[in-house]
XYZ file of C-alpha atoms in Angstrom:
735
model
C -47.325 -3.918 48.046
C -50.015 -2.094 49.951
C -50.605 0.395 52.750
C -54.110 0.714 54.140
C -53.543 4.211 55.483
C -52.263 5.361 52.091
C -55.374 4.059 50.323
C -57.765 5.425 52.939
C -56.172 8.866 52.965
C -56.024 9.410 49.206
C -59.486 8.022 48.608
C -60.702 10.625 51.100
C -58.876 13.359 49.153
C -60.557 12.249 45.899
C -57.321 12.894 44.014
C -58.540 10.723 41.096
C -61.918 9.377 39.958
C -63.062 6.115 41.563
C -62.997 4.271 38.238
C -59.245 5.002 37.886
C -58.230 3.893 41.378
C -57.231 0.351 40.461
C -55.116 1.414 37.471
C -53.530 4.121 39.647
C -52.534 1.590 42.316
C -51.367 -0.952 39.735
C -49.071 1.668 38.204
C -47.609 2.491 41.626
C -46.655 -1.170 42.105
C -44.783 -1.441 38.790
C -41.057 -0.583 38.586
C -40.298 2.839 37.175
C -38.930 2.880 33.591
C -35.405 4.074 32.930
C -35.467 7.678 31.712
C -32.650 10.013 30.773
C -32.051 13.386 29.198
C -29.448 14.541 26.683
C -27.896 17.739 27.977
C -29.412 20.340 25.699
C -26.686 22.983 25.901
C -24.005 20.740 24.420
C -23.619 20.300 20.693
C -23.068 16.603 21.299
C -26.780 16.214 22.205
C -27.803 15.917 18.565
C -25.040 13.398 17.884
C -26.067 11.302 20.867
C -29.693 11.321 19.723
C -28.642 10.011 16.324
C -26.425 7.367 17.966
C -29.294 6.109 20.121
C -31.701 6.059 17.186
C -29.353 4.332 14.734
C -27.397 2.033 17.061
C -29.284 1.209 20.233
C -32.903 1.291 19.065
C -32.242 -1.493 16.486
C -30.019 -3.337 18.986
C -32.774 -3.397 21.636
C -35.733 -3.928 19.321
C -37.935 -6.946 20.180
C -35.724 -8.088 23.056
C -37.426 -10.510 25.450
C -36.866 -9.668 29.120
C -38.416 -11.677 31.963
C -40.787 -13.330 29.515
C -42.005 -10.109 27.911
C -41.056 -8.385 24.669
C -39.594 -4.992 25.565
C -40.002 -2.065 23.170
C -36.753 -0.214 22.336
C -35.970 3.214 23.816
C -38.382 5.936 22.705
C -38.349 9.700 22.984
C -40.535 11.180 25.729
C -43.203 12.923 23.617
C -43.657 16.077 25.685
C -39.960 16.964 26.205
C -38.753 19.728 23.829
C -36.511 18.876 20.872
C -36.684 15.133 21.545
C -33.882 15.352 24.120
C -35.452 13.013 26.705
C -35.767 9.231 26.345
C -37.575 6.381 28.071
C -36.750 2.666 28.145
C -39.334 0.413 29.781
C -36.867 -1.515 31.902
C -36.180 -0.761 35.555
C -32.858 0.668 36.663
C -32.005 -2.621 38.376
C -32.904 -4.674 35.319
C -30.856 -2.453 33.032
C -27.834 -2.742 35.300
C -27.864 -6.498 35.910
C -29.196 -8.061 32.717
C -26.644 -9.129 30.060
C -29.108 -8.254 27.255
C -28.684 -4.580 28.046
C -24.968 -4.537 28.874
C -23.853 -2.497 25.875
C -26.618 0.090 26.260
C -26.019 0.339 30.007
C -22.306 0.895 29.424
C -23.127 3.661 26.947
C -25.410 5.381 29.469
C -22.902 5.097 32.310
C -19.989 6.540 30.344
C -21.969 9.423 28.845
C -23.448 10.201 32.266
C -19.984 10.262 33.816
C -18.823 12.955 31.417
C -22.013 15.004 31.594
C -23.549 14.344 28.184
C -26.500 12.465 29.689
C -28.493 13.071 32.863
C -30.243 9.969 34.197
C -33.294 11.620 35.661
C -36.894 10.646 36.401
C -39.213 11.997 33.696
C -41.463 14.078 35.980
C -38.380 15.564 37.629
C -37.617 17.246 34.291
C -40.836 19.285 34.388
C -40.175 22.226 36.771
C -37.281 23.760 34.785
C -39.378 23.574 31.599
C -42.173 25.644 33.152
C -39.681 28.259 34.369
C -39.012 29.532 30.834
C -35.386 30.400 31.633
C -33.617 32.730 29.192
C -29.851 33.354 28.930
C -30.180 36.853 30.419
C -31.964 35.683 33.591
C -30.722 35.451 37.158
C -31.881 32.078 38.462
C -31.840 30.399 41.859
C -32.634 26.824 42.832
C -33.713 27.020 46.472
C -33.437 23.290 47.244
C -30.843 22.059 44.789
C -29.404 18.698 45.833
C -28.657 16.423 44.043
C -28.747 18.866 41.145
C -30.537 17.316 38.152
C -32.917 20.254 37.852
C -30.089 22.702 38.529
C -28.212 21.217 35.583
C -31.315 21.738 33.421
C -31.448 25.382 34.456
C -27.773 25.839 33.596
C -28.397 24.295 30.199
C -31.179 26.808 29.590
C -28.903 29.693 30.601
C -26.289 28.428 28.136
C -28.776 27.522 25.411
C -27.143 29.914 22.929
C -23.626 28.567 23.442
C -21.717 26.977 20.583
C -18.370 25.245 20.284
C -16.690 28.598 19.749
C -18.884 30.900 21.829
C -19.545 30.197 25.474
C -21.457 32.777 27.482
C -20.536 33.404 31.086
C -23.561 33.399 33.419
C -23.299 34.063 37.180
C -24.571 32.332 40.333
C -23.839 29.716 43.100
C -23.209 25.978 42.534
C -22.371 22.807 44.448
C -18.851 21.413 44.621
C -18.149 18.837 41.906
C -18.134 15.971 44.392
C -21.612 16.813 45.639
C -23.540 18.137 42.706
C -24.652 17.011 39.248
C -24.178 20.480 37.832
C -20.419 19.952 38.024
C -20.880 18.142 34.711
C -21.860 21.423 33.096
C -19.212 23.904 34.270
C -20.318 27.517 34.188
C -18.670 30.780 35.287
C -22.221 31.909 36.154
C -22.728 29.254 38.815
C -22.465 29.545 42.597
C -23.336 27.184 45.431
C -24.391 28.210 48.919
C -25.247 25.942 51.832
C -28.069 27.631 53.744
C -31.575 27.090 55.081
C -33.874 28.032 52.196
C -36.647 29.158 54.540
C -34.473 31.958 55.972
C -32.164 32.595 53.041
C -30.317 35.877 53.666
C -30.447 38.875 51.394
C -27.492 38.962 49.006
C -26.126 42.424 48.330
C -24.963 43.948 45.077
C -22.625 46.942 44.899
C -24.400 50.262 44.438
C -24.780 51.187 40.790
C -23.451 54.566 39.664
C -26.455 54.754 37.346
C -28.977 54.211 40.160
C -30.919 57.457 40.451
C -33.306 56.203 43.124
C -30.955 57.098 45.982
C -30.316 60.823 45.956
C -28.201 61.097 49.093
C -25.688 58.287 48.849
C -25.150 55.027 47.066
C -25.932 52.009 49.228
C -25.843 48.315 48.326
C -28.913 46.960 46.594
C -30.527 43.545 46.996
C -29.900 40.805 44.470
C -33.302 39.757 43.100
C -33.927 36.814 40.809
C -35.835 36.527 37.529
C -36.559 32.838 38.007
C -36.792 30.855 41.256
C -37.258 27.111 41.604
C -38.693 25.778 44.878
C -38.539 22.003 44.540
C -39.132 21.695 48.258
C -38.473 18.842 50.700
C -41.570 16.621 50.786
C -42.907 13.273 51.961
C -42.055 11.842 48.522
C -44.951 9.443 48.100
C -44.971 10.221 44.376
C -41.723 8.193 44.198
C -43.243 4.929 45.492
C -42.308 3.160 42.252
C -38.588 3.547 42.912
C -38.529 3.992 46.720
C -40.258 0.818 47.829
C -39.555 1.486 51.510
C -42.225 4.198 51.477
C -44.915 1.524 51.159
C -44.100 0.272 54.638
C -43.437 3.520 56.488
C -45.916 5.914 54.831
C -48.249 7.762 57.162
C -50.173 11.021 56.542
C -48.651 13.011 59.386
C -45.383 13.287 57.416
C -47.046 15.701 55.015
C -48.661 17.614 57.873
C -45.269 18.126 59.487
C -43.638 19.461 56.316
C -46.397 21.929 55.434
C -44.956 24.786 57.516
C -41.425 24.467 56.118
C -42.722 24.275 52.557
C -44.813 27.405 53.075
C -41.866 29.326 54.512
C -39.628 28.374 51.580
C -42.232 29.547 49.063
C -42.772 32.751 51.046
C -39.056 33.488 51.040
C -38.896 32.938 47.300
C -41.654 35.500 46.772
C -39.586 38.080 48.626
C -36.490 37.322 46.547
C -38.251 37.547 43.177
C -37.691 40.398 40.733
C -40.853 42.298 39.877
C -41.397 40.604 36.510
C -40.088 37.219 37.629
C -41.532 33.719 37.879
C -41.516 31.097 40.644
C -42.070 27.380 40.122
C -43.088 25.403 43.217
C -42.921 21.608 42.972
C -42.988 18.419 45.023
C -42.821 14.694 44.346
C -45.767 14.262 46.705
C -49.440 13.539 45.984
C -50.572 15.110 49.260
C -52.702 18.292 48.884
C -51.485 19.466 52.308
C -47.982 19.745 50.792
C -49.249 21.063 47.479
C -52.466 23.068 47.052
C -52.586 23.969 50.759
C -49.106 25.543 50.565
C -49.994 27.334 47.321
C -53.249 28.712 48.782
C -51.508 29.929 51.950
C -48.859 31.760 49.910
C -51.429 33.387 47.615
C -53.567 34.598 50.504
C -50.576 36.105 52.260
C -49.288 37.636 49.019
C -52.278 38.946 47.054
C -50.045 40.514 44.422
C -49.213 37.001 43.147
C -51.338 34.693 41.033
C -51.086 31.226 39.536
C -50.113 31.129 35.871
C -52.220 29.075 33.482
C -49.677 26.797 31.751
C -52.227 24.397 30.262
C -51.047 25.262 26.730
C -47.420 24.430 27.500
C -46.161 20.903 26.757
C -49.448 19.859 25.090
C -48.451 16.172 24.957
C -48.057 15.999 28.745
C -51.093 14.270 30.266
C -51.980 16.083 33.464
C -54.784 16.736 35.919
C -55.829 20.073 37.444
C -55.097 21.054 41.023
C -57.592 20.300 43.784
C -59.848 22.982 45.246
C -60.910 20.955 48.280
C -59.229 18.400 50.518
C -59.536 16.913 53.997
C -56.379 16.857 56.149
C -56.067 14.137 58.727
C -55.578 15.076 62.361
C -53.937 11.804 63.428
C -52.197 8.688 62.136
C -55.502 6.845 61.993
C -56.527 8.983 58.989
C -59.266 10.936 60.741
C -60.405 13.324 58.007
C -63.794 14.158 59.511
C -63.116 17.816 60.364
C -64.166 20.246 57.633
C -62.251 23.204 59.048
C -59.526 24.152 61.470
C -62.065 25.792 63.789
C -64.123 22.617 63.922
C -61.020 20.649 64.858
C -59.968 23.106 67.580
C -63.452 23.184 69.068
C -63.403 19.384 69.376
C -60.396 19.510 71.704
C -60.365 20.182 75.456
C -59.212 23.750 76.145
C -56.048 22.580 77.907
C -54.978 20.649 74.777
C -55.521 23.367 72.188
C -52.155 25.046 72.738
C -50.408 21.765 71.864
C -51.924 21.582 68.382
C -49.318 21.335 65.621
C -51.701 21.760 62.702
C -52.343 25.212 61.266
C -55.374 26.772 59.718
C -53.587 26.651 56.356
C -53.690 22.844 56.403
C -57.379 23.153 55.452
C -58.795 24.582 52.210
C -59.337 28.349 52.489
C -62.812 29.790 52.080
C -61.702 31.573 48.897
C -60.162 28.491 47.257
C -62.259 28.922 44.104
C -61.005 32.441 43.309
C -57.372 31.435 43.776
C -57.618 29.294 40.607
C -55.969 26.299 42.228
C -57.053 24.284 39.201
C -54.124 25.940 37.391
C -51.771 23.740 39.404
C -50.523 20.593 37.668
C -50.924 17.085 39.050
C -49.130 14.137 37.444
C -50.244 10.605 38.274
C -48.280 7.392 37.536
C -51.000 5.668 35.484
C -51.369 8.556 32.999
C -48.017 8.265 31.169
C -46.096 5.591 33.091
C -44.241 8.080 35.338
C -43.883 8.928 39.006
C -46.300 11.234 40.816
C -45.599 14.975 40.806
C -47.021 18.438 41.504
C -46.158 21.795 39.895
C -47.456 25.333 40.454
C -46.269 28.429 38.577
C -46.455 31.927 40.133
C -46.082 35.439 38.760
C -47.117 38.842 40.004
C -50.408 40.176 38.750
C -50.072 42.652 35.885
C -50.942 45.674 38.017
C -48.054 44.949 40.410
C -45.359 44.697 37.763
C -42.692 47.275 36.941
C -44.414 48.772 33.928
C -47.355 49.870 36.026
C -45.205 51.189 38.865
C -47.776 50.126 41.447
C -46.604 49.019 44.873
C -47.713 45.761 46.415
C -50.062 46.076 49.383
C -48.215 46.306 52.668
C -48.743 43.589 55.229
C -48.226 43.470 58.930
C -45.677 41.094 60.398
C -48.553 38.911 61.550
C -50.007 38.717 58.031
C -46.679 37.799 56.493
C -45.891 35.016 58.966
C -46.638 31.635 57.323
C -46.523 30.022 60.757
C -49.367 32.212 61.994
C -51.578 30.091 64.201
C -48.728 28.060 65.702
C -48.052 28.487 69.412
C -44.972 30.666 69.992
C -42.963 27.782 71.434
C -43.528 25.763 68.248
C -42.376 28.449 65.823
C -38.910 28.055 64.245
C -36.201 30.352 65.497
C -35.094 32.880 62.870
C -31.684 34.490 63.020
C -32.572 38.096 62.328
C -28.910 38.952 61.825
C -28.983 37.061 58.522
C -31.751 39.251 57.075
C -31.366 42.750 55.683
C -34.007 45.422 55.561
C -35.453 45.285 52.078
C -36.919 47.988 49.819
C -40.575 48.764 50.517
C -41.626 48.019 46.951
C -40.418 44.422 47.258
C -42.725 41.700 48.463
C -42.999 39.093 51.179
C -40.818 36.913 53.367
C -39.556 33.373 52.776
C -36.565 30.935 52.607
C -32.987 30.315 51.460
C -31.145 28.656 48.601
C -28.668 26.053 47.556
C -27.692 27.018 44.030
C -27.836 30.281 42.159
C -27.221 30.884 38.470
C -27.153 34.291 36.937
C -27.374 35.864 33.523
C -25.468 33.851 30.963
C -25.203 36.984 28.866
C -23.558 39.047 31.609
C -20.354 40.621 30.354
C -17.921 43.181 31.673
C -18.609 46.722 30.535
C -15.976 49.412 30.627
C -17.612 50.784 33.719
C -17.583 47.321 35.297
C -13.888 46.988 34.564
C -13.170 50.338 36.143
C -15.128 49.505 39.249
C -13.576 46.062 39.510
C -10.150 47.605 39.379
C -11.107 49.805 42.313
C -12.446 46.835 44.271
C -10.021 44.094 43.252
C -7.870 43.105 46.211
C -4.171 42.539 45.934
C -3.005 38.958 45.805
C -3.488 37.388 49.207
C -6.205 39.701 50.472
C -9.654 38.378 51.272
C -12.412 38.577 48.727
C -14.710 40.714 50.837
C -12.521 43.775 50.720
C -12.624 45.947 53.788
C -13.783 43.141 56.102
C -11.292 42.332 58.796
C -13.287 39.550 60.453
C -15.336 36.710 59.027
C -19.038 36.565 59.842
C -18.870 32.816 60.470
C -15.378 31.640 61.459
C -16.704 28.072 61.812
C -17.250 27.872 58.041
C -14.260 25.894 56.772
C -14.350 26.428 52.990
C -11.367 28.147 51.389
C -11.752 31.879 50.646
C -12.432 33.267 47.185
C -9.691 35.696 46.155
C -9.755 37.561 42.836
C -6.349 38.160 41.289
C -5.360 41.563 40.055
C -5.317 41.636 36.218
C -1.598 42.514 36.329
C -0.664 39.639 38.636
C 2.640 38.230 37.288
C 1.430 34.616 37.355
C -1.779 35.536 35.563
C 0.108 37.536 32.926
C 2.434 34.578 32.372
C -0.570 32.284 32.013
C -2.262 34.546 29.467
C 0.928 34.766 27.408
C 1.759 31.075 27.593
C -1.739 29.918 26.601
C -2.013 32.508 23.797
C -5.150 34.119 25.205
C -6.539 37.228 23.529
C -6.789 40.653 25.141
C -10.530 40.080 25.572
C -9.905 37.357 28.162
C -11.600 38.588 31.401
C -8.475 38.573 33.569
C -10.199 40.639 36.258
C -12.655 37.778 36.835
C -10.045 35.123 37.697
C -10.035 33.873 41.277
C -8.000 31.413 43.334
C -8.888 29.375 46.396
C -6.291 28.849 49.087
C -5.625 30.406 52.522
C -2.935 32.776 51.235
C -4.943 33.898 48.201
C -1.975 33.237 45.918
C -1.932 31.760 42.374
C -0.586 28.442 43.609
C -2.250 26.017 41.249
C -5.818 26.341 39.930
C -7.510 29.360 38.360
C -11.292 29.794 38.409
C -13.284 32.054 36.099
C -16.502 33.902 36.915
C -18.538 36.481 35.086
C -18.843 40.045 36.328
C -22.111 39.491 38.167
C -20.804 36.528 40.151
C -17.727 38.555 40.993
C -19.894 41.408 42.241
C -21.896 39.072 44.482
C -18.778 37.461 45.946
C -17.097 40.789 46.601
C -20.169 42.467 48.082
C -20.922 39.678 50.593
C -18.951 37.845 53.272
C -18.448 34.380 51.794
C -18.800 32.742 55.214
C -22.151 34.439 55.801
C -23.322 33.179 52.406
C -21.749 29.804 53.243
C -20.406 29.882 49.713
C -19.267 26.422 48.647
C -18.295 27.151 45.046
C -18.196 30.042 42.637
C -17.403 30.097 38.927
C -15.675 27.186 37.250
C -12.107 25.916 37.278
C -10.530 26.470 33.874
C -6.723 26.505 34.144
C -4.148 24.772 36.319
C -0.455 25.379 36.832
C 1.714 22.347 36.098
C 5.029 22.196 37.918
C 7.808 21.299 35.509
C 11.044 19.363 35.900
C 13.896 20.919 37.840
C 15.358 23.981 36.176
C 12.326 24.604 33.977
C 9.554 27.167 34.282
C 6.112 26.099 35.437
C 3.604 25.441 32.694
C -0.073 26.361 32.570
C -2.667 24.183 30.907
C -6.342 24.441 30.046
C -8.464 21.820 31.797
C -10.688 19.609 29.686
C -13.835 20.765 31.479
C -12.708 24.389 31.315
C -11.971 24.364 27.583
C -15.513 25.355 26.431
C -15.226 28.463 28.611
C -11.678 29.415 27.614
C -11.877 28.464 23.920
C -13.400 31.762 22.702
C -10.355 33.593 24.109
C -7.657 31.381 22.547
C -6.071 32.870 19.445
C -7.395 30.928 16.473
C -4.051 30.695 14.696
C -2.502 28.622 17.510
C -5.187 25.910 17.407
C -3.848 22.907 15.521
C -5.937 20.783 13.153
C -5.780 16.998 12.993
C -7.583 14.139 11.304
C -9.609 11.229 12.558
C -6.650 8.842 12.549
C -4.750 11.105 14.940
C -7.664 11.073 17.377
C -7.871 7.285 17.245
C -4.139 6.963 17.956
C -4.424 9.270 20.960
C -7.251 7.155 22.368
C -5.375 3.900 21.825
C -2.107 5.088 23.400
C -1.346 7.046 26.547
C 1.822 8.749 25.299
C 2.350 8.214 21.557
C 5.614 9.617 20.222
C 5.345 12.749 18.091
C 7.332 10.977 15.398
C 4.690 8.226 15.145
C 2.064 10.492 13.552
C 1.595 11.175 9.875
C 2.010 14.489 8.095
C 1.125 17.306 8.338
C 0.274 16.841 12.036
C 3.702 15.375 12.805
C 5.619 18.436 11.624
C 3.258 20.833 13.340
C 3.360 19.128 16.739
C 7.138 18.650 16.615
C 7.545 22.379 15.975
C 5.512 23.313 19.044
C 7.086 24.001 22.433
C 6.425 21.568 25.292
C 3.267 22.388 27.256
C -0.452 22.842 26.746
C -1.947 22.993 23.240
C -5.385 22.857 21.670
C -6.235 20.650 18.691
C -9.300 20.635 16.494
C -10.227 17.248 15.037
C -12.096 17.947 11.829
C -15.435 16.359 11.009
C -15.063 13.469 8.584
C -16.334 10.011 7.718
C -14.053 6.994 7.763
C -14.655 3.325 7.045
C -15.620 2.464 10.629
C -17.281 5.613 11.966
C -18.289 9.229 11.463
C -17.211 12.349 13.315
C -20.232 14.493 12.525
C -18.799 17.791 13.776
C -15.448 19.283 14.733
C -14.131 18.188 18.112
C -11.815 20.493 20.099
C -9.662 18.957 22.843
C -6.620 19.930 24.943
C -3.235 18.239 24.475
C -0.091 18.105 26.553
C 3.211 17.931 24.689
C 6.426 16.795 26.281
C 9.698 16.822 24.342
C 9.024 13.539 22.579
C 5.383 12.546 23.119
C 1.868 13.934 23.458
C -1.296 13.012 25.356
C -4.976 13.947 25.341
C -5.694 15.983 28.458
C -9.101 14.544 29.318
C -9.714 11.997 32.058
C -10.205 8.254 31.617
C -13.986 8.370 31.728
C -14.179 11.061 29.061
C -11.812 9.084 26.838
C -13.848 5.918 27.266
C -17.120 7.713 26.532
C -15.654 9.320 23.408
C -14.293 5.988 22.188
C -17.595 4.179 22.762
C -19.508 6.926 20.992
C -17.248 6.951 17.931
C -16.135 3.341 17.607
C -18.680 1.327 19.574
C -15.910 -0.017 21.836
C -13.514 1.288 24.463
C -10.173 1.619 22.667
C -8.561 3.032 25.816
C -8.541 -0.431 27.418
C -5.512 -1.353 25.323
C -3.673 1.725 26.519
C -4.414 0.867 30.146
C -3.228 -2.714 29.655
C -0.077 -1.403 28.018
C 0.476 0.862 31.008
C 0.136 -2.068 33.433
C 2.834 -3.998 31.575
C 5.544 -1.538 32.417
C 4.687 1.890 31.102
C 2.688 3.033 34.107
C 2.964 6.686 35.007
C 4.292 7.543 38.500
C 1.672 8.782 40.962
C 3.566 12.031 41.505
C 1.883 13.419 38.409
C 5.226 14.153 36.699
C 7.288 11.747 34.635
C 10.785 12.587 33.466
C 11.355 10.162 30.596
C 14.168 12.077 28.957
C 16.309 14.994 29.944
C 13.971 17.912 30.578
C 10.880 16.007 29.377
C 7.781 16.388 31.560
C 4.606 14.385 31.210
C 1.307 14.902 32.972
C -0.018 11.661 34.405
C -3.549 10.251 34.325
C -3.743 10.727 38.083
C -2.870 14.389 37.731
C -5.573 14.925 35.114
C -8.192 13.374 37.343
C -7.312 14.885 40.705
C -6.245 18.497 40.553
C -6.243 19.505 44.213
C -5.620 22.728 46.063
C -6.404 21.044 49.353
C -10.096 21.910 49.544
C -13.314 20.142 48.726
C -14.198 21.816 45.482
C -10.963 21.498 43.564
C -11.250 18.257 41.607
C -10.788 17.734 37.895
C -12.582 14.382 37.723
C -16.209 13.636 36.904
C -18.705 12.481 39.492
C -21.849 10.429 38.924
C -24.911 11.000 41.076
């Protein structure tokens, strides 16, 4: 594998010393190791780490693969708390080789249910440098496929426990399109917009805001942490994307430079005064990296690069470049030392056609910008992909505590495309931008996912205001708006139910929820805005954002997380509500503790081995307790214990469905399989599926009447809750 232009271009950039070139290229030609991360916000992470260390490390020790002895999985040394692992076998080898079948099956099942994220090691870096705290408002400007977004959500929920789940706020991708669906959060929103012209999101005027003496007007939503993992040429991923070897050419990076600069500029304008931005690419090209950073710093002198050299001390890195030589053509012509020199070399009638900008070249003040504070990761340093990271904050004198305004710039100064002929500049829809406060800084792009303040809770004032704003059932979420800003946007509306909605009151009573349950933050998604089937929960900040902005203008794909569904019962019976398996961590703190049943390890094993075991088949005291319960949704806590064949190291809380004569675990097939493999080292649910095929299969309607008045919820119903729109699924999706 080779590409002459690649070698010529990067040798000219002097990205690494000459004596390291061969080892650098050799590393690029080797397959990338398998790396994965245990999701840090789940209590299961510790258990999984122990399982890997005690079960799979010995199992894979000294295995011979393709003639070489392969070391067992090891923890990535620089990742906090030992939550990231590396196994020196390629993804293809792990998937197809019988030696690794058991370990591969473990990874697949735990990934399906969200306990593991299979993610390239260097891709884990940007969220770590963001220093996200549970009280922050966070936005991921370029979020697909969502591995980094999931990391950010984990950081927002870092203080969560099995009995206390905070409710952060922000946008998220639909479950079928986004990894973050594996970590449901009421603080998560997803928008589908161009990051380079991301519109201003409004917040309702605060009654405590004394800055506006005349009248209260909406304020702009600003973010404490912004991730710009921008689109790039991706040549740092050569080890896994072999096609790049053949098609790579340096003009790809030149063409992306303008977009990358606009996205970073937009982020600077959306940042709260004391906030932090992390800019990253999986490219080695300085035109996409240091050149973009330098352009942003020169246009925004109130910002500076943060020295993060003391963070992650075991990460081997190289400093950013202070000089580079962009090519002006595909032939890797890097002979021009400046933009002016290049322009002067062209005939006058050709100069207006130039696509390169002055910012492609190193600025004259490169040294004082401290570009060496950027981070460069090369494949031969720690057996990874190539990567680039830069961390921005405002200079001390421009932060809130000093109350000093940022220097004002003219429109020409703030335009990252300055120097491009007018015909070449991107068209910006000015209707999507709001006038912003003078003390805020700069202009830049838009976002895909937003997460906000995991600690956000409803205050009494919030509840009063929400009552004033909450629409009646069936009204649109943006109260007072009679027409949609973008009628072509086909997602279902977001309608918040009134706290006294009869269906919601029935749900709260039936599920034994406490009075602290945030009923005013429950929304539904269907054209009529009625509580037809699924209930979603947000926190107060997400609710404020949804209500203060037209959802079609935001192109809002998802908001909050689905927690409860309404289960239609047999004829003549009332509908039943049930807590979804993925929604249980969010709802659990609001369920009255005295209605949660306790069961032992044997009960859990029986529920995994059988789809619908009879209530009478269980031992005491669980048998008497479950038989005394009404049909419907229940919660059971399986107590930590050690048996002859396995150990349940901590309590496990799961939802059940009880019919008149039988019960069933209300988690989908993949979650059951993953749980069984983790506890018993084998998939006990296979027997239940085989039993079902032999004559006990559940009808696809989702409801089985096996005795008079007895209603069962089928496997299909657990896996495919559907309100008729894209973001209403109860199953798990693997990237």
